[in-house]
Tab-separated table of C-alpha atoms in Angstrom:
chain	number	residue	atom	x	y	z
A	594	UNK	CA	78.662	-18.094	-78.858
A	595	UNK	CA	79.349	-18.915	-82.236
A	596	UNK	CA	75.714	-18.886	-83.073
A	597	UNK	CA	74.943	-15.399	-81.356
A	598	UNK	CA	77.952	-13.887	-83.225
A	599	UNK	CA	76.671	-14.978	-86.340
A	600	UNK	CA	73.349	-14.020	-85.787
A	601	UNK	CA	72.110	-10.847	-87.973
A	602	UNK	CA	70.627	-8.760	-84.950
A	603	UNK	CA	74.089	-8.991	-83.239
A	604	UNK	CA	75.456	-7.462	-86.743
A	605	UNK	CA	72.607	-4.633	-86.722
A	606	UNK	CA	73.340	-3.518	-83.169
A	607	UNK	CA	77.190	-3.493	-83.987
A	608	UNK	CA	76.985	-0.906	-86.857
A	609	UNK	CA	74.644	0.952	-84.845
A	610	UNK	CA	77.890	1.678	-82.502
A	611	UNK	CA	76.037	0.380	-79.608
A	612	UNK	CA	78.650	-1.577	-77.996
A	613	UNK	CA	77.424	-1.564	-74.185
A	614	UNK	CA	74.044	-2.954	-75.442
A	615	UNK	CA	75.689	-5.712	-77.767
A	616	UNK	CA	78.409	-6.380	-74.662
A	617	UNK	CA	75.172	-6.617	-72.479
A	618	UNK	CA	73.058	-9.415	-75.148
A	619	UNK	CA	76.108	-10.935	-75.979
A	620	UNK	CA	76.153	-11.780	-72.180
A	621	UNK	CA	72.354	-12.342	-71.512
A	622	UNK	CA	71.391	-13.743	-74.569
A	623	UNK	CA	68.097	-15.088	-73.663
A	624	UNK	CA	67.658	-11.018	-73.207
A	625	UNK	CA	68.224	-10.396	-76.744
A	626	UNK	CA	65.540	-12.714	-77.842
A	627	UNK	CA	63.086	-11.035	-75.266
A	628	UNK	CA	63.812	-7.954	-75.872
A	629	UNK	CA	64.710	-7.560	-79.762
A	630	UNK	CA	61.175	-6.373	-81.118
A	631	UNK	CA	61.162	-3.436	-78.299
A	632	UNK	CA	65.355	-2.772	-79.477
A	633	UNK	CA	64.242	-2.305	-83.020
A	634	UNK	CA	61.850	0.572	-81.803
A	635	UNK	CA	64.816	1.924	-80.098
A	636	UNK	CA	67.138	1.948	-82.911
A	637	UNK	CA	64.094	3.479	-85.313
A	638	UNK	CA	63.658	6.017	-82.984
A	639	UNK	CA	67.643	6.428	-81.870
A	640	UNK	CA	67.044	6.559	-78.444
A	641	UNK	CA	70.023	6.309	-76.272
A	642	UNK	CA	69.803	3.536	-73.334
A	643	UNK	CA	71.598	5.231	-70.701
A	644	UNK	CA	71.808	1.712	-68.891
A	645	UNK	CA	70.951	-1.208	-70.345
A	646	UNK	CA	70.301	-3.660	-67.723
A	647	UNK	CA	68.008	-0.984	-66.302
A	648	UNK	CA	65.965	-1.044	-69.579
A	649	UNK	CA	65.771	-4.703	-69.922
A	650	UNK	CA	64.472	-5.116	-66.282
A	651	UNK	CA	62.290	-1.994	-66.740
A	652	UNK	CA	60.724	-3.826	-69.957
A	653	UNK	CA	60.106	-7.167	-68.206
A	654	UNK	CA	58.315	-5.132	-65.311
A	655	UNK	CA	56.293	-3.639	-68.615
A	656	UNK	CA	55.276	-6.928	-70.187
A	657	UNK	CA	54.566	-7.716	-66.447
A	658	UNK	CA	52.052	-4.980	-66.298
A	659	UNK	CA	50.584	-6.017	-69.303
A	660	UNK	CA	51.957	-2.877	-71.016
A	661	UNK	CA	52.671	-2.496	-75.396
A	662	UNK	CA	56.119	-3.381	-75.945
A	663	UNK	CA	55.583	-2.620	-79.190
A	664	UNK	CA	54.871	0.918	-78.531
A	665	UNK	CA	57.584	4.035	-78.361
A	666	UNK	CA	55.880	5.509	-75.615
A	667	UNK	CA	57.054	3.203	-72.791
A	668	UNK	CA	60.047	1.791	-75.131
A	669	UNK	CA	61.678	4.877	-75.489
A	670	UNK	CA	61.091	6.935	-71.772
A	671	UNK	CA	62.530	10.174	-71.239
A	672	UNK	CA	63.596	9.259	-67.818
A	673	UNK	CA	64.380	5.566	-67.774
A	674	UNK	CA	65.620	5.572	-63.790
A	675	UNK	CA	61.930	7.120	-62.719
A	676	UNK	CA	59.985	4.943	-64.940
A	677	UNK	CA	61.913	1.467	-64.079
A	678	UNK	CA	61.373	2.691	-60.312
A	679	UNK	CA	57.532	3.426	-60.835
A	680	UNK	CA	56.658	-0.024	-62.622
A	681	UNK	CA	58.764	-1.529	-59.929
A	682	UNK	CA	56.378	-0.496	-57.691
A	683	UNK	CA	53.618	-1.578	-59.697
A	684	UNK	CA	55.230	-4.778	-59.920
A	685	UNK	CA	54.857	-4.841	-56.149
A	686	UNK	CA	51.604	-4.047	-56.189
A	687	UNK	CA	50.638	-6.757	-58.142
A	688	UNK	CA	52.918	-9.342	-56.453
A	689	UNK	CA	50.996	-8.137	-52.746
A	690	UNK	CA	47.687	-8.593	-54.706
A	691	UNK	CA	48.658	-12.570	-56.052
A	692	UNK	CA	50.001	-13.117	-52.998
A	693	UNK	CA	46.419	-11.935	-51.073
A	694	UNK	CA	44.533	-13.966	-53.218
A	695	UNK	CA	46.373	-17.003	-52.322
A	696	UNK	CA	46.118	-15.978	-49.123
A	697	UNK	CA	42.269	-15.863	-49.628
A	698	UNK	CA	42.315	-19.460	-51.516
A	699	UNK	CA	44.296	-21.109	-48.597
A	700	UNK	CA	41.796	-19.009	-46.144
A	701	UNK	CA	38.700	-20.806	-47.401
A	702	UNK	CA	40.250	-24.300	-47.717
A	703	UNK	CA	40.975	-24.022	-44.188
A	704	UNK	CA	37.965	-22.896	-42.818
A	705	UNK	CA	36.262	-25.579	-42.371
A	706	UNK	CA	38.979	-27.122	-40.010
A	707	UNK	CA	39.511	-24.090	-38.248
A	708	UNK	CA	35.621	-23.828	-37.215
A	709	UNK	CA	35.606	-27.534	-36.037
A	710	UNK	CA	38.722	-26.171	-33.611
A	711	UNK	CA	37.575	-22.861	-32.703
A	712	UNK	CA	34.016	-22.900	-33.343
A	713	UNK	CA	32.769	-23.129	-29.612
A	714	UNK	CA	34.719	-19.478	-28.780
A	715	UNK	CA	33.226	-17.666	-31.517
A	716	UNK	CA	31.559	-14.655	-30.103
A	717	UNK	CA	33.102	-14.923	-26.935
A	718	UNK	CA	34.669	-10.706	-25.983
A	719	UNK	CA	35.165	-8.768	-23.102
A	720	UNK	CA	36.591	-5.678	-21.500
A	721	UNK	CA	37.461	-3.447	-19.234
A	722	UNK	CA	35.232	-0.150	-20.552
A	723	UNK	CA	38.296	1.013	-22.960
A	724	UNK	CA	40.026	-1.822	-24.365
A	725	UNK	CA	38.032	-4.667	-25.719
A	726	UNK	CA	39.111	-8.191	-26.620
A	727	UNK	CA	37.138	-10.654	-28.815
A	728	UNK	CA	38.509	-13.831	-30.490
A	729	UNK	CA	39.225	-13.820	-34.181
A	730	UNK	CA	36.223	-15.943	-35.918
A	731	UNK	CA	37.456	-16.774	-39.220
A	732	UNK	CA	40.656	-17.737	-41.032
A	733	UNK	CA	40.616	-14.242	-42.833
A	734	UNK	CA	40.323	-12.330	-39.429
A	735	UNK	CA	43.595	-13.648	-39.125
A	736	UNK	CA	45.259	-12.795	-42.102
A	737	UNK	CA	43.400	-9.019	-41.451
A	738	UNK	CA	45.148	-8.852	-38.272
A	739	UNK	CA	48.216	-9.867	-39.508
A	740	UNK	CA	48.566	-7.555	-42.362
A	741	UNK	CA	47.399	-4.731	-40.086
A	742	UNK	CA	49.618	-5.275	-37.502
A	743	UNK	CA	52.431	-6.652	-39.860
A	744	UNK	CA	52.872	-9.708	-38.058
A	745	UNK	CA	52.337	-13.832	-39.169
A	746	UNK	CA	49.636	-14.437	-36.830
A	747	UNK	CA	47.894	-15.259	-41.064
A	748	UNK	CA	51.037	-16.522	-42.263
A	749	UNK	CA	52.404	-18.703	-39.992
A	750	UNK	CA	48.520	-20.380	-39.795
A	751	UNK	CA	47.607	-19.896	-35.957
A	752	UNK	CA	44.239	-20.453	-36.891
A	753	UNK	CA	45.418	-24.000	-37.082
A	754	UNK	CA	46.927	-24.879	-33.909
A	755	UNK	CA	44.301	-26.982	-31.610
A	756	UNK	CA	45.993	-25.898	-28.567
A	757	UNK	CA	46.166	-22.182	-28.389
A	758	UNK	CA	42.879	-19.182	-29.036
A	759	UNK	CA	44.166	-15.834	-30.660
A	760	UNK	CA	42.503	-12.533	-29.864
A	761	UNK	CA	42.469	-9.394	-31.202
A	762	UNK	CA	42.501	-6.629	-28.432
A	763	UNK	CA	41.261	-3.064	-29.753
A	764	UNK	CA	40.286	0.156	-28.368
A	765	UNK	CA	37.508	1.951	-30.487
A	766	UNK	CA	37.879	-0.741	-32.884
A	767	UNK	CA	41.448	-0.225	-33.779
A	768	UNK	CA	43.526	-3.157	-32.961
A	769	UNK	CA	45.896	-2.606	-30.935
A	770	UNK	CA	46.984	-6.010	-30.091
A	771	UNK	CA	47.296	-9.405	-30.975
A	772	UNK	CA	46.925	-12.320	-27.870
A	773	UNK	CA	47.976	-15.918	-28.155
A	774	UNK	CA	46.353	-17.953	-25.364
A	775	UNK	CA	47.170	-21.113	-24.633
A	776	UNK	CA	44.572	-23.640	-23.912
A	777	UNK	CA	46.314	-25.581	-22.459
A	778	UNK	CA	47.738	-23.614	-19.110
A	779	UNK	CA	45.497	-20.902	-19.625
A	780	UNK	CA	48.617	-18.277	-19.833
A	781	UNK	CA	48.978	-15.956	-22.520
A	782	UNK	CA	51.851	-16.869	-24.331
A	783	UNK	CA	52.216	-13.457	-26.663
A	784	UNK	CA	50.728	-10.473	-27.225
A	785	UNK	CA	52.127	-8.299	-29.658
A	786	UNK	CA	51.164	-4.621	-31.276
A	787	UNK	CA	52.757	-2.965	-34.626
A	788	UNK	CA	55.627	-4.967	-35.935
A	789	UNK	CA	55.558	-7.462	-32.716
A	790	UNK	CA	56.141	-4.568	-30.354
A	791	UNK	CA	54.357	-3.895	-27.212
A	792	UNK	CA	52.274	-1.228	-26.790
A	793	UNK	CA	51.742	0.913	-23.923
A	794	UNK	CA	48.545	-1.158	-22.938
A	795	UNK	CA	50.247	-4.323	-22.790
A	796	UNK	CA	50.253	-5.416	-19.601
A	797	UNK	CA	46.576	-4.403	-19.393
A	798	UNK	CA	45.485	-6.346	-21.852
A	799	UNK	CA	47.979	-9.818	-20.861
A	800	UNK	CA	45.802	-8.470	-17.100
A	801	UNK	CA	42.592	-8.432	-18.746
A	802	UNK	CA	42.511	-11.600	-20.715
A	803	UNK	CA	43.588	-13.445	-17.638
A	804	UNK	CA	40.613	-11.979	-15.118
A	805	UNK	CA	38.393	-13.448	-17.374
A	806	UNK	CA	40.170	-17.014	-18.110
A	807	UNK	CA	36.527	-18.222	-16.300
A	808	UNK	CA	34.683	-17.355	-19.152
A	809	UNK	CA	36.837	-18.866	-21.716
A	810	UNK	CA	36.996	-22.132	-19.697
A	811	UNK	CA	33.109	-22.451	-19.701
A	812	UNK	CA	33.477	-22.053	-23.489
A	813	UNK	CA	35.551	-24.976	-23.656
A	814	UNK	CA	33.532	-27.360	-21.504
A	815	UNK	CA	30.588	-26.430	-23.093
């Protein structure tokens, strides 16, 4: 505290008047030493922070972005609120798009292993004229399903359990549901839609995957 109070930045925000900001470093001073280049534009230019947390997050979420912090432009914004909330978004954007490539990575490490499980039902689909249901062949089928659906059937790494087949049911290629099979009774043990809802075909599609439990048994013995 000592230090900080002594230092000379603390002194130039202090005759500047600024006495929220200095509260605000004085607090969070590992803030101050991030910030302090971008706070010198600020005082050149004498823009007023309207709230300074808001601004320091809205900065990090620049550097983030790979944006100048060097530059007045995004230092200084007219409207701090709708800018913080717009690279917020961004920052989302880019945190979905790390977290799908790691999704990918895992995805192809795994592949291997899931083939040697599943390998012998690839290809195997059927239906009833409207709705059709075919097994998901590949680790990043599942993740598609689950991001489409907004379920974990990726996350959770179904493609990994020996004793279970998941399906994707669809009608005119739009998935519609997601069936867990177990391999074990031969029962379905979920099928879910949006969200892990139902969906008004449900219980035509748990009727449908069952009528054809022969064909998914010759798979396995072959």
């Amino acid at each position: 505290m000592k230090a900080l109070l002594s230092d000379s930045r603390v002194e130039t925000i202090l005759k500047s008047g600024r006495k929220r900001d200095l509260k605000h470093f004085i607090d969070h001073p590992q803030d101050l030493d991030f910030c302090w280049p971008s706070y010198k534009i600020v005082l050149r230019q004498k823009y007023r922070i309207t709230d300074i947390g808001i601004w320091v997050d809205y900065l990090r979420m620049l550097d983030r972005c790979g944006k100048d912090l060097h530059n007045a432009h995004y230092v200084c914004p007219a409207d701090l609120k709708a800018e913080h909330d717009k690279y917020q978004n961004k920052v989302r954007i880019l945190q979905e798009q790390e977290k799908r490539k790691e999704q990918m990575k895992r995805a192809r490490e795994n592949e291997a292993r899931f083939r040697e499980l599943k390998g012998k039902f690839f290809g195997l689909e059927f239906t009833d004229g409207t709705i059709v249901v075919r097994v998901l062949d590949s680790v990043e089928a599942y993740y598609d399903e689950g991001n489409a659906l907004h379920h974990c059937v990726g996350q959770c790494e179904y493609y990994l359990k020996p004793d279970t087949l998941v399906f994707s049911a669809r009608i005119e290629d739009k998935r519609v549901e997601t069936v867990e099979l177990s391999l074990e009774t031969f029962k379905v043990l979920q099928s879910r839609g949006l969200c892990n809802k139902n969906t008004k075909y449900h219980k035509r599609i748990m009727n449908l995957v069952h009528k054809n439990i022969a064909l998914i048994r010759k798979r396995m013995a072959a």
